[in-house]
Amino acid sequence: MEHYVKGKYPTSGKGHKDQFGYTGELSQLHPEMVLAIPFFKTSRVHSPSCIAYIPRRLIRKHSKYSDWFTSFPAVFRSGTAEPRRDYRRFFDEPGIRLMELPRWRHFLPKHIKA
């Protein structure tokens, strides 16, 4: 399984975001990959407040830049990221347990229909 880690370090001036996550290039893509996104608080930079484990199926092509990708599993409120409701199972310990299942890469947030 391929692993990519892309940390989110918000600045103290970061405002409320309904969708918060990763936008940018990925050097490789693979059906079995996981995009790990550690989210940090504006006040605590040494350890993440939560970590998302995103399967390849939930990484989308960017609408403007053909070599960029996006995944927005969190919201940002009051200086910290929180899992979006339908993405909670992809975060922290539940996300690790989900990744260990044989068909984990096929799981989707509840609001997305396959």
mmCIF file of C-alpha atoms in Angstrom:
data_model
loop_
_atom_site.group_PDB
_atom_site.id
_atom_site.type_symbol
_atom_site.label_atom_id
_atom_site.label_comp_id
_atom_site.label_asym_id
_atom_site.label_seq_id
_atom_site.Cartn_x
_atom_site.Cartn_y
_atom_site.Cartn_z
ATOM 1 C CA MET A 1 0.000 0.000 0.000
ATOM 2 C CA GLU A 2 1.347 3.424 -0.938
ATOM 3 C CA HIS A 3 1.283 6.144 1.746
ATOM 4 C CA TYR A 4 1.398 9.895 1.280
ATOM 5 C CA VAL A 5 1.382 12.343 4.190
ATOM 6 C CA LYS A 6 0.373 15.962 3.627
ATOM 7 C CA GLY A 7 0.137 18.054 6.822
ATOM 8 C CA LYS A 8 -2.230 20.997 7.282
ATOM 9 C CA TYR A 9 -0.732 23.821 9.367
ATOM 10 C CA PRO A 10 -3.295 26.651 9.580
ATOM 11 C CA THR A 11 -2.233 30.197 10.348
ATOM 12 C CA SER A 12 -3.737 32.085 13.270
ATOM 13 C CA GLY A 13 -5.788 34.203 10.835
ATOM 14 C CA LYS A 14 -7.479 31.209 9.176
ATOM 15 C CA GLY A 15 -11.232 31.659 9.152
ATOM 16 C CA HIS A 16 -14.104 29.180 9.144
ATOM 17 C CA LYS A 17 -14.009 26.663 6.272
ATOM 18 C CA ASP A 18 -16.836 24.225 5.520
ATOM 19 C CA GLN A 19 -14.410 22.089 3.517
ATOM 20 C CA PHE A 20 -10.816 21.753 4.668
ATOM 21 C CA GLY A 21 -8.156 19.349 3.484
ATOM 22 C CA TYR A 22 -5.595 18.859 0.758
ATOM 23 C CA THR A 23 -5.220 20.578 -2.606
ATOM 24 C CA GLY A 24 -2.100 20.050 -4.671
ATOM 25 C CA GLU A 25 0.093 17.662 -6.596
ATOM 26 C CA LEU A 26 0.623 13.997 -5.820
ATOM 27 C CA SER A 27 3.663 12.340 -7.345
ATOM 28 C CA GLN A 28 1.886 9.003 -7.840
ATOM 29 C CA LEU A 29 -1.588 7.500 -7.614
ATOM 30 C CA HIS A 30 -2.447 3.898 -6.868
ATOM 31 C CA PRO A 31 -5.788 2.148 -6.148
ATOM 32 C CA GLU A 32 -4.456 0.846 -2.798
ATOM 33 C CA MET A 33 -2.938 4.146 -1.657
ATOM 34 C CA VAL A 34 -3.879 6.165 1.400
ATOM 35 C CA LEU A 35 -3.521 9.922 1.671
ATOM 36 C CA ALA A 36 -2.814 10.652 5.347
ATOM 37 C CA ILE A 37 -3.609 14.244 6.311
ATOM 38 C CA PRO A 38 -2.585 15.302 9.831
ATOM 39 C CA PHE A 39 -4.515 18.409 10.881
ATOM 40 C CA PHE A 40 -2.906 20.780 13.363
ATOM 41 C CA LYS A 41 -4.443 23.461 15.590
ATOM 42 C CA THR A 42 -3.326 27.049 15.170
ATOM 43 C CA SER A 43 -2.145 26.995 18.800
ATOM 44 C CA ARG A 44 -0.476 23.540 18.904
ATOM 45 C CA VAL A 45 1.947 22.811 16.087
ATOM 46 C CA HIS A 46 3.860 19.804 17.464
ATOM 47 C CA SER A 47 1.119 17.175 17.368
ATOM 48 C CA PRO A 48 -1.980 16.922 15.186
ATOM 49 C CA SER A 49 -5.473 17.378 16.558
ATOM 50 C CA CYS A 50 -6.703 14.646 14.191
ATOM 51 C CA ILE A 51 -5.498 12.590 11.227
ATOM 52 C CA ALA A 52 -7.524 11.618 8.148
ATOM 53 C CA TYR A 53 -6.749 8.401 6.234
ATOM 54 C CA ILE A 54 -8.238 8.937 2.791
ATOM 55 C CA PRO A 55 -8.546 6.096 0.253
ATOM 56 C CA ARG A 56 -7.715 6.798 -3.402
ATOM 57 C CA ARG A 57 -11.404 6.695 -4.299
ATOM 58 C CA LEU A 58 -11.978 9.891 -2.279
ATOM 59 C CA ILE A 59 -9.181 11.874 -3.929
ATOM 60 C CA ARG A 60 -10.574 13.960 -6.783
ATOM 61 C CA LYS A 61 -9.000 15.740 -9.743
ATOM 62 C CA HIS A 62 -8.803 19.496 -9.281
ATOM 63 C CA SER A 63 -11.325 21.395 -11.412
ATOM 64 C CA LYS A 64 -8.771 23.928 -12.748
ATOM 65 C CA TYR A 65 -5.351 22.269 -12.627
ATOM 66 C CA SER A 66 -5.032 18.903 -14.377
ATOM 67 C CA ASP A 67 -2.031 17.748 -12.322
ATOM 68 C CA TRP A 68 -3.572 18.690 -8.939
ATOM 69 C CA PHE A 69 -5.851 16.696 -6.658
ATOM 70 C CA THR A 70 -8.204 17.512 -3.796
ATOM 71 C CA SER A 71 -9.681 15.886 -0.715
ATOM 72 C CA PHE A 72 -11.670 17.848 1.875
ATOM 73 C CA PRO A 73 -12.578 15.508 4.750
ATOM 74 C CA ALA A 74 -12.598 18.189 7.473
ATOM 75 C CA VAL A 75 -14.122 21.509 8.497
ATOM 76 C CA PHE A 76 -12.134 24.280 10.159
ATOM 77 C CA ARG A 77 -13.699 26.122 13.116
ATOM 78 C CA SER A 78 -12.314 28.112 16.024
ATOM 79 C CA GLY A 79 -8.678 27.396 15.232
ATOM 80 C CA THR A 80 -8.978 23.641 14.767
ATOM 81 C CA ALA A 81 -9.957 21.083 12.127
ATOM 82 C CA GLU A 82 -12.735 18.589 12.806
ATOM 83 C CA PRO A 83 -13.884 15.648 10.692
ATOM 84 C CA ARG A 84 -16.861 16.373 8.474
ATOM 85 C CA ARG A 85 -19.841 14.338 9.646
ATOM 86 C CA ASP A 86 -19.804 11.799 6.815
ATOM 87 C CA TYR A 87 -16.001 11.402 6.900
ATOM 88 C CA ARG A 88 -15.592 10.604 10.624
ATOM 89 C CA ARG A 89 -14.879 6.937 10.040
ATOM 90 C CA PHE A 90 -11.772 7.872 8.015
ATOM 91 C CA PHE A 91 -10.168 9.706 10.990
ATOM 92 C CA ASP A 92 -7.876 8.691 13.832
ATOM 93 C CA GLU A 93 -8.218 5.201 15.362
ATOM 94 C CA PRO A 94 -11.467 4.339 13.474
ATOM 95 C CA GLY A 95 -9.696 5.317 10.234
ATOM 96 C CA ILE A 96 -6.776 3.012 11.006
ATOM 97 C CA ARG A 97 -9.149 0.135 11.802
ATOM 98 C CA LEU A 98 -11.082 0.792 8.582
ATOM 99 C CA MET A 99 -7.832 0.761 6.583
ATOM 100 C CA GLU A 100 -7.059 -2.706 7.923
ATOM 101 C CA LEU A 101 -10.219 -4.182 6.344
ATOM 102 C CA PRO A 102 -9.703 -6.016 3.037
ATOM 103 C CA ARG A 103 -12.155 -3.792 1.115
ATOM 104 C CA TRP A 104 -11.379 -0.498 2.884
ATOM 105 C CA ARG A 105 -10.584 1.314 -0.349
ATOM 106 C CA HIS A 106 -14.198 0.813 -1.471
ATOM 107 C CA PHE A 107 -15.736 2.576 1.531
ATOM 108 C CA LEU A 108 -17.305 5.962 0.853
ATOM 109 C CA PRO A 109 -18.747 8.679 3.065
ATOM 110 C CA LYS A 110 -22.460 8.136 3.637
ATOM 111 C CA HIS A 111 -23.549 11.041 1.409
ATOM 112 C CA ILE A 112 -21.733 9.665 -1.678
ATOM 113 C CA LYS A 113 -23.547 6.967 -3.636
ATOM 114 C CA ALA A 114 -21.404 4.596 -5.686
#
